PDB file of C-alpha atoms in Angstrom:
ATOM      1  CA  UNK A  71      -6.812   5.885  20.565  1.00  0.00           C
ATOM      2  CA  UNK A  72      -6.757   4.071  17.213  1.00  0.00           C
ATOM      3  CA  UNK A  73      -3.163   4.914  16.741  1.00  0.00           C
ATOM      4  CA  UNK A  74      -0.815   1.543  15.950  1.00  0.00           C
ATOM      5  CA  UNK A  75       2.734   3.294  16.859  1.00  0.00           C
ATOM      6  CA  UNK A  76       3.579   7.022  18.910  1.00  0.00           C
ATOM      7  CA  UNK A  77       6.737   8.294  20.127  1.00  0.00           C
ATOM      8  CA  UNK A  78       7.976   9.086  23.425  1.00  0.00           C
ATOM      9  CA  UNK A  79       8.240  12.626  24.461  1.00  0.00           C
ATOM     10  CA  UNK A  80       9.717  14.613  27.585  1.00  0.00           C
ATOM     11  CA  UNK A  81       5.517  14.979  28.686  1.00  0.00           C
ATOM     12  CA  UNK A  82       4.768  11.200  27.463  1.00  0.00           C
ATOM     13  CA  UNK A  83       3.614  10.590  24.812  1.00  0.00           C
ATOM     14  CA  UNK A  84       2.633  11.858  21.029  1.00  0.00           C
ATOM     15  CA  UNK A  85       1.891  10.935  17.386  1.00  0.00           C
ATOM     16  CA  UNK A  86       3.847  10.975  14.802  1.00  0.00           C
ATOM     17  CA  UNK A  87       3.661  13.308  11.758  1.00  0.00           C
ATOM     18  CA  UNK A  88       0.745  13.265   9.728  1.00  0.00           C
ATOM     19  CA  UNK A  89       0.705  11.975   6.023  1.00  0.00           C
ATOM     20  CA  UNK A  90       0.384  16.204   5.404  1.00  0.00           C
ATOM     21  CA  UNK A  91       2.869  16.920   7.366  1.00  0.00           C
ATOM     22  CA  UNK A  92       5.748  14.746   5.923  1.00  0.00           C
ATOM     23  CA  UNK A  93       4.828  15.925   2.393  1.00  0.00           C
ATOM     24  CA  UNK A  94       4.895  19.777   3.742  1.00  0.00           C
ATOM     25  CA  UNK A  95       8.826  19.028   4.736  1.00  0.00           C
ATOM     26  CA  UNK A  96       8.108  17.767   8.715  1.00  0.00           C
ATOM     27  CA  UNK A  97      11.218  15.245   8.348  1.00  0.00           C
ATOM     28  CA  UNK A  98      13.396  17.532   5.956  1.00  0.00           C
ATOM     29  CA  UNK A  99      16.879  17.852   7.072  1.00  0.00           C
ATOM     30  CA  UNK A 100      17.136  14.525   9.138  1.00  0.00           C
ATOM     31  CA  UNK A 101      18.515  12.369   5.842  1.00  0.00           C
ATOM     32  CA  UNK A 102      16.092  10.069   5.769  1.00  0.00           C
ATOM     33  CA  UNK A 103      15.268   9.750   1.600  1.00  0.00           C
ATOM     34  CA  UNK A 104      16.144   6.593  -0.337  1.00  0.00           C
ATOM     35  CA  UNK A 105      14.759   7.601  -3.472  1.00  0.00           C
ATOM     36  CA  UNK A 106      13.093  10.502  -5.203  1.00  0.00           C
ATOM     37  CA  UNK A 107      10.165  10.206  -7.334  1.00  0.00           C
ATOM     38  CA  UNK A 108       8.836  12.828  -9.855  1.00  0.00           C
ATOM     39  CA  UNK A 109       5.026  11.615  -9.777  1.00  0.00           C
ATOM     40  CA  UNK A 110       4.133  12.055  -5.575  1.00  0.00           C
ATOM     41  CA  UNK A 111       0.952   9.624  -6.107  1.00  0.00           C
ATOM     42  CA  UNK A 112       3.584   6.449  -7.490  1.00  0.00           C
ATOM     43  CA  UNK A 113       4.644   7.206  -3.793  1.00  0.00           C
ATOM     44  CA  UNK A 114       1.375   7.156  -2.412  1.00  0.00           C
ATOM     45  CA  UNK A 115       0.374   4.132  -4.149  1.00  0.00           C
ATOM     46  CA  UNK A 116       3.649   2.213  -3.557  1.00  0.00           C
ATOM     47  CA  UNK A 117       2.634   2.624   0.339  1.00  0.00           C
ATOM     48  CA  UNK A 118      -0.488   1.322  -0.139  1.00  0.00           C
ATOM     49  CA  UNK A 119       1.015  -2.194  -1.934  1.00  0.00           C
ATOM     50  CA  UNK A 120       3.902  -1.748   1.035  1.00  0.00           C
ATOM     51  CA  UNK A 121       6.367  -2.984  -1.559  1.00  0.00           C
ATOM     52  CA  UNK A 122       7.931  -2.106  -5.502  1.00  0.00           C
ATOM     53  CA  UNK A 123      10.459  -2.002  -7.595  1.00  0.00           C
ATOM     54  CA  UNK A 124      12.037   1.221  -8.463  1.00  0.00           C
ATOM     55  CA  UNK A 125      13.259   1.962 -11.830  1.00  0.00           C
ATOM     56  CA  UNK A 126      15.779   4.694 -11.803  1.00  0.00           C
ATOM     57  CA  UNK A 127      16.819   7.065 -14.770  1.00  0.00           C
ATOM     58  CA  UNK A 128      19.838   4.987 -15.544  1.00  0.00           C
ATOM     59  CA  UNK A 129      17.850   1.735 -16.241  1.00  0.00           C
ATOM     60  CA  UNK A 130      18.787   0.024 -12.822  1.00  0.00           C
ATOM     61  CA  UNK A 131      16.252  -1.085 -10.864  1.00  0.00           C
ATOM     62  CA  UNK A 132      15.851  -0.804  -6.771  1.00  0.00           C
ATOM     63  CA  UNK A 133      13.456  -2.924  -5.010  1.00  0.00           C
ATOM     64  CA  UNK A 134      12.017  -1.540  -1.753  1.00  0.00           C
ATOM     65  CA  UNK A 135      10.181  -3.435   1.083  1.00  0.00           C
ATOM     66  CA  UNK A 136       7.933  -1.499   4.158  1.00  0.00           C
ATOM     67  CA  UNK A 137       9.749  -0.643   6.799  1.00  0.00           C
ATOM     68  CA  UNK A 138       7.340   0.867   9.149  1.00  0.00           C
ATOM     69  CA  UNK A 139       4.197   3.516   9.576  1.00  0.00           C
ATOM     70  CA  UNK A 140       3.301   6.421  11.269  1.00  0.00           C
ATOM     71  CA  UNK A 141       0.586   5.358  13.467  1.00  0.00           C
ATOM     72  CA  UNK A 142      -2.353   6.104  11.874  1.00  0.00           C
ATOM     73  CA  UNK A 143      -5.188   4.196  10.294  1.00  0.00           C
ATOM     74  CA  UNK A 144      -5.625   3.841   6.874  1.00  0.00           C
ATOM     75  CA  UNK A 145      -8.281   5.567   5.214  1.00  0.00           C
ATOM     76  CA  UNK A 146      -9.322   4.812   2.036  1.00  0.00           C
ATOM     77  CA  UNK A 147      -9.621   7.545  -0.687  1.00  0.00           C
ATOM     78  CA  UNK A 148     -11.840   5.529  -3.469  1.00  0.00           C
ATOM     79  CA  UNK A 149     -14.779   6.095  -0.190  1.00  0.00           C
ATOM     80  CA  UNK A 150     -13.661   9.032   0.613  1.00  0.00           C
ATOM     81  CA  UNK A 151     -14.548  10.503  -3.238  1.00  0.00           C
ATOM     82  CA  UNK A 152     -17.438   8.331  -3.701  1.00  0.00           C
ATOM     83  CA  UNK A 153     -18.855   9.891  -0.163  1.00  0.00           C
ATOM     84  CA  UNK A 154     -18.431  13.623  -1.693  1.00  0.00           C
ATOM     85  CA  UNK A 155     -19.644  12.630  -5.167  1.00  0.00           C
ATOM     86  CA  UNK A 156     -16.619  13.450  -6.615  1.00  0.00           C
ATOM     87  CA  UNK A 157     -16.378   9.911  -8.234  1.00  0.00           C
ATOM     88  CA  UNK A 158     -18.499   7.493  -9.183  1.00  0.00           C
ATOM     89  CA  UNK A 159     -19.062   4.572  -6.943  1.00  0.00           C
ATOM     90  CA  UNK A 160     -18.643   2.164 -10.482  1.00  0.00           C
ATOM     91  CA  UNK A 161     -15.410   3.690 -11.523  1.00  0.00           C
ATOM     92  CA  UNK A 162     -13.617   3.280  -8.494  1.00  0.00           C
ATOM     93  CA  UNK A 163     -10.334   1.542  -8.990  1.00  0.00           C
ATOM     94  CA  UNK A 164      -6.689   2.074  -8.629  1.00  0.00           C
ATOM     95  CA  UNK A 165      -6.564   3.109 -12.422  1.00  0.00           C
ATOM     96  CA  UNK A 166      -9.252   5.650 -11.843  1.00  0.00           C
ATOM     97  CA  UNK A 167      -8.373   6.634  -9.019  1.00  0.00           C
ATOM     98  CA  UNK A 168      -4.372   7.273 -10.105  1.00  0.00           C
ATOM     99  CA  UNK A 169      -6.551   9.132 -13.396  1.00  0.00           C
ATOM    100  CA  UNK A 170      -8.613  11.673 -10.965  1.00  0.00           C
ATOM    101  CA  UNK A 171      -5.650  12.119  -8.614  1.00  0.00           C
ATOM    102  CA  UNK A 172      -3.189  13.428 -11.900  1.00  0.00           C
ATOM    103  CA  UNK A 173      -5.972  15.038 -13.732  1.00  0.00           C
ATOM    104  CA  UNK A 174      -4.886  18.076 -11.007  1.00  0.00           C
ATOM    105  CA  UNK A 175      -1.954  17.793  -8.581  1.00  0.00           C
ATOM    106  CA  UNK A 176      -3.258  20.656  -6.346  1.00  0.00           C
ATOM    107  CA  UNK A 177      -6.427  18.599  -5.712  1.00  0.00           C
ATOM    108  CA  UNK A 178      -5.102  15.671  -5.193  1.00  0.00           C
ATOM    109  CA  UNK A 179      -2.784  16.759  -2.463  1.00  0.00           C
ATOM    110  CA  UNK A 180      -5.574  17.175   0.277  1.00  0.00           C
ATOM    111  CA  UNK A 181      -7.563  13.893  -0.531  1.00  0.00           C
ATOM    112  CA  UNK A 182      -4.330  12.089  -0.215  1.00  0.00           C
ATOM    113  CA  UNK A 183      -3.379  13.962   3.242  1.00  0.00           C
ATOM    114  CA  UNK A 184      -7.212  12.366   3.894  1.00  0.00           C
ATOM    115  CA  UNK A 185      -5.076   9.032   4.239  1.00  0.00           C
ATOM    116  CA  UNK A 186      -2.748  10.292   6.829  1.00  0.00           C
ATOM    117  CA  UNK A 187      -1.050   6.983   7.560  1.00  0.00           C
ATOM    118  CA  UNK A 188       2.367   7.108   5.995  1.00  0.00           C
ATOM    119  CA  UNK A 189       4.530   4.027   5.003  1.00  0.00           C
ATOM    120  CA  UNK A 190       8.224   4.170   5.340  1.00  0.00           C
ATOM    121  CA  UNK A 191      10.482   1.934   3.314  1.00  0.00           C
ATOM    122  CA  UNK A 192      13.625   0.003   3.050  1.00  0.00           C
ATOM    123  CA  UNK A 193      15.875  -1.014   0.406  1.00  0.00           C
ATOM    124  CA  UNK A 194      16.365  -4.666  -0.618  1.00  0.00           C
ATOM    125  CA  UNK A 195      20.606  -5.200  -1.806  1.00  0.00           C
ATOM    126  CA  UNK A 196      20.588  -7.010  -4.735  1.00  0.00           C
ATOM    127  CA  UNK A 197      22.385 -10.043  -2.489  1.00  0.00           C
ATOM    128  CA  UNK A 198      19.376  -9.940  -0.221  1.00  0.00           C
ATOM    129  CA  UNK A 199      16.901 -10.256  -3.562  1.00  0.00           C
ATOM    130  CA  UNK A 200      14.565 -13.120  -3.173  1.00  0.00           C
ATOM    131  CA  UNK A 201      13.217 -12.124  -6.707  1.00  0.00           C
ATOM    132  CA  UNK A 202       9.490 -11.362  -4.966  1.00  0.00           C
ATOM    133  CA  UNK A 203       8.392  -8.744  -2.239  1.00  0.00           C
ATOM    134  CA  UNK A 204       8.576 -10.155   1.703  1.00  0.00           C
ATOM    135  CA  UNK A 205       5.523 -10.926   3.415  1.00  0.00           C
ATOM    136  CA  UNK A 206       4.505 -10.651   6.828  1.00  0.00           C
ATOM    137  CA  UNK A 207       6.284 -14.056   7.439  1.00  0.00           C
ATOM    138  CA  UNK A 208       9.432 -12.781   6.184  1.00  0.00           C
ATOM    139  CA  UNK A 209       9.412 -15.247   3.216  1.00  0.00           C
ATOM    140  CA  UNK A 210       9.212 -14.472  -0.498  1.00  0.00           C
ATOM    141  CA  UNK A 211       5.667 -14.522  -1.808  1.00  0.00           C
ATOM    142  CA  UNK A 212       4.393 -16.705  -4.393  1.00  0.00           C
ATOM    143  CA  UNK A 213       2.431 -15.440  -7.580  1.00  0.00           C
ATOM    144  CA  UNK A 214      -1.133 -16.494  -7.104  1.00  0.00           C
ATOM    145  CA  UNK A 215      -0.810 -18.495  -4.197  1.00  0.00           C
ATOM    146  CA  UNK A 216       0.033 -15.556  -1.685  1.00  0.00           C
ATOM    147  CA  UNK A 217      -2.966 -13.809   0.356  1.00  0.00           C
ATOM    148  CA  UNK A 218      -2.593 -11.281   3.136  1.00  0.00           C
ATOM    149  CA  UNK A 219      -5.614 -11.372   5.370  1.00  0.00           C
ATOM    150  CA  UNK A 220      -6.372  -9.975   9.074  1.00  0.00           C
ATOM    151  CA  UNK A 221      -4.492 -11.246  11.193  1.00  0.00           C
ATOM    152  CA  UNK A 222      -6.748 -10.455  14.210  1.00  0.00           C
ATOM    153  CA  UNK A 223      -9.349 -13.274  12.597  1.00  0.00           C
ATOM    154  CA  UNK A 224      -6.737 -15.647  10.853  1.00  0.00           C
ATOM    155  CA  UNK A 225      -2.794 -16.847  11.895  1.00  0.00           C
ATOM    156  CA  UNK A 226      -0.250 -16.234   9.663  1.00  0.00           C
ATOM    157  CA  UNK A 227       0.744 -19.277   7.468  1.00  0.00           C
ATOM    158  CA  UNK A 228      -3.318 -20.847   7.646  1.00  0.00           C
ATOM    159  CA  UNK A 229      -4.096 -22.563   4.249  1.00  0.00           C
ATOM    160  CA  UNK A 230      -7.455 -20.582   2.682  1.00  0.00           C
ATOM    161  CA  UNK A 231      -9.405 -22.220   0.601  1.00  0.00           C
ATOM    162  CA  UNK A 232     -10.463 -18.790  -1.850  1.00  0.00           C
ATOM    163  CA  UNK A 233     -13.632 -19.022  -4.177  1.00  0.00           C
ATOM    164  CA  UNK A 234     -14.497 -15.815  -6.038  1.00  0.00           C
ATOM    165  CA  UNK A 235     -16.430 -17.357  -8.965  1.00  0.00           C
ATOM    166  CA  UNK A 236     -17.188 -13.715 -10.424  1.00  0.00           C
ATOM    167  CA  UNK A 237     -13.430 -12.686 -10.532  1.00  0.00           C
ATOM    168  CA  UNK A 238     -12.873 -13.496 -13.884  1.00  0.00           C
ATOM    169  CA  UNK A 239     -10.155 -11.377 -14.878  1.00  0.00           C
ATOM    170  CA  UNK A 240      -7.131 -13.490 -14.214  1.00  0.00           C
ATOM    171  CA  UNK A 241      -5.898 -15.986 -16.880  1.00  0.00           C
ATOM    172  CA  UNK A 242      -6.722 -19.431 -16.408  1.00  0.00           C
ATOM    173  CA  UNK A 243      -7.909 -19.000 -13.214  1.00  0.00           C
ATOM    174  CA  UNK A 244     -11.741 -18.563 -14.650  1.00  0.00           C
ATOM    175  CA  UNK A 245     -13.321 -18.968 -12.416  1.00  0.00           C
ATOM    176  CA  UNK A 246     -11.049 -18.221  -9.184  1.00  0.00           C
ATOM    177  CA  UNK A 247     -11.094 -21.522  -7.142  1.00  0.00           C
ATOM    178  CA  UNK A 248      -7.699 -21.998  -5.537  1.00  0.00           C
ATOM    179  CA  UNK A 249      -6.086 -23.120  -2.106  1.00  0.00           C
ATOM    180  CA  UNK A 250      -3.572 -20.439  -1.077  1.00  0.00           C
ATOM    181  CA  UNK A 251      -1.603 -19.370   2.048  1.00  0.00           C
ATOM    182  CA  UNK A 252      -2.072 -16.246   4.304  1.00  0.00           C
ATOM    183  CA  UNK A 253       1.345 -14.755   4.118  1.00  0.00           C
ATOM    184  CA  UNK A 254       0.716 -11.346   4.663  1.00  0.00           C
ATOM    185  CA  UNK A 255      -1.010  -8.267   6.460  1.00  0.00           C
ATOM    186  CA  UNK A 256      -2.181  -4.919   5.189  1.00  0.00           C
ATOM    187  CA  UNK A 257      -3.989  -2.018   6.727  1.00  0.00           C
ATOM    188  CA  UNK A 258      -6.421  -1.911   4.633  1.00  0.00           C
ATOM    189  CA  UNK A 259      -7.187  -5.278   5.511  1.00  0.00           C
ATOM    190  CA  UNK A 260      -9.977  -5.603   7.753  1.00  0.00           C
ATOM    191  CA  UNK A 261     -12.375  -7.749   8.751  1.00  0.00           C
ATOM    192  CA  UNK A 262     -12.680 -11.794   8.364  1.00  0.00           C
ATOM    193  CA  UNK A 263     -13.484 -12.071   4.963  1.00  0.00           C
ATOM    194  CA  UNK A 264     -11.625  -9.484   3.370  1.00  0.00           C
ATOM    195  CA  UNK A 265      -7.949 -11.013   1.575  1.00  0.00           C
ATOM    196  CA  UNK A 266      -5.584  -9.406  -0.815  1.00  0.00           C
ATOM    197  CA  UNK A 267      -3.953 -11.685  -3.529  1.00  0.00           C
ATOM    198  CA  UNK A 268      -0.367 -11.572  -4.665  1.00  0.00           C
ATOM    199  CA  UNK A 269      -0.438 -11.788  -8.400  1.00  0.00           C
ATOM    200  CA  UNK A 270       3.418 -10.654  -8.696  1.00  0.00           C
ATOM    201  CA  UNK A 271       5.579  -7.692  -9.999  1.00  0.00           C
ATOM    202  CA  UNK A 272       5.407  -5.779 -13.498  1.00  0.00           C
ATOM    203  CA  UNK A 273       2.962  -4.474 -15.625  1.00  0.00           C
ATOM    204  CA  UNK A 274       0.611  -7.402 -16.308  1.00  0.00           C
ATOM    205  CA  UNK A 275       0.652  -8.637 -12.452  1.00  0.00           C
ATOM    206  CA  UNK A 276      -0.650  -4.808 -11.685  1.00  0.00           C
ATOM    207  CA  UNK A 277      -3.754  -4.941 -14.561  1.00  0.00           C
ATOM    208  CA  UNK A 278      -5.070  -7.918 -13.303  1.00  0.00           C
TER     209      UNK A 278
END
């Protein structure tokens, strides 16, 4: 069917666990964790990016790259709530979203099981630290200048030409006319038009 990976069983074949069944404890036992998080939808939104830096109680900081999926598709949520007028199609955005989500933790957890593709990670040593997230190339990407794209339309490493002249939130990039360089893939990136853009790590690279 639609599903990207499976596993091999004594009758063939079968999918993995669901996004719902991880989070109910379907891989408990088998030592798999790296991390824990208090706040499950930092998780969920970490494996949408496929990358992030981890900032533990002690002040340290671990940075974590994708290291696989389940399977399954991605589904988006923002449609998902928009389709059962739960939010508003102008207020969907990864702030809102993250805002509805926490506003109750019991209704969150089925609209994020509605996503049941589940991204596993791996951690970066500090010697390994290229000081930006990995792309699909396996090089570091570059602030502004990195765009994952779909790969079934475009090669990895193509130079696109990118004109949004009504994305006019990023800092002296008014409007957005820039060469840049497909360097990575997403599942949530579909279709031949449709591109992502690296704007970096921290705080200010995740407003804008």
């Amino acid at each position: 069917g639609t599903l990207t990976h499976a596993r091999k069983t004594e009758t063939g074949t079968e999918p993995y666990f669901t996004r719902a069944q991880i989070d109910q404890g379907a891989l408990k036992g088998k030592g798999l964790e790296l991390l824990y998080f208090k706040d499950p939808i930092e998780i969920f939104f970490m494996q949408i990016q496929g990358s992030g830096r981890v900032k533990l109680t002690d002040g340290t900081t671990v940075r974590v790259q994708y290291d696989g999926k389940n399977g399954y598709p991605y589904s988006s949520i923002g449609r998902y709530l928009m389709e059962k007028a739960l939010l508003a199609a102008d207020r969907v955005s990864m702030g809102a979203l993250m805002e509805w989500l926490r506003a109750d933790p019991e209704r969150a957890k089925p609209v994020m099981w509605y996503n049941q593709s589940y991204v596993f990670f791996r951690e970066i040593k500090a010697a390994d630290d290229a000081g930006a997230p990995l792309g699909a190339m396996n090089v570091p990407l570059t602030s502004g200048r990195s765009l994952a794209f779909d790969p079934a339309y475009h090669m990895l490493g193509t130079p696109v030409y990118v004109s949004a002249p009504t994305m006019k939130h990023v800092p002296k990039a008014a409007p957005f006319n820039r060469l840049m360089v497909g360097q990575d893939v997403g599942s949530a990136i579909k279709g031949p038009e449709r591109g992502d853009v690296y704007f970096g790590s921290g705080e200010d690279a995740g407003k804008i």
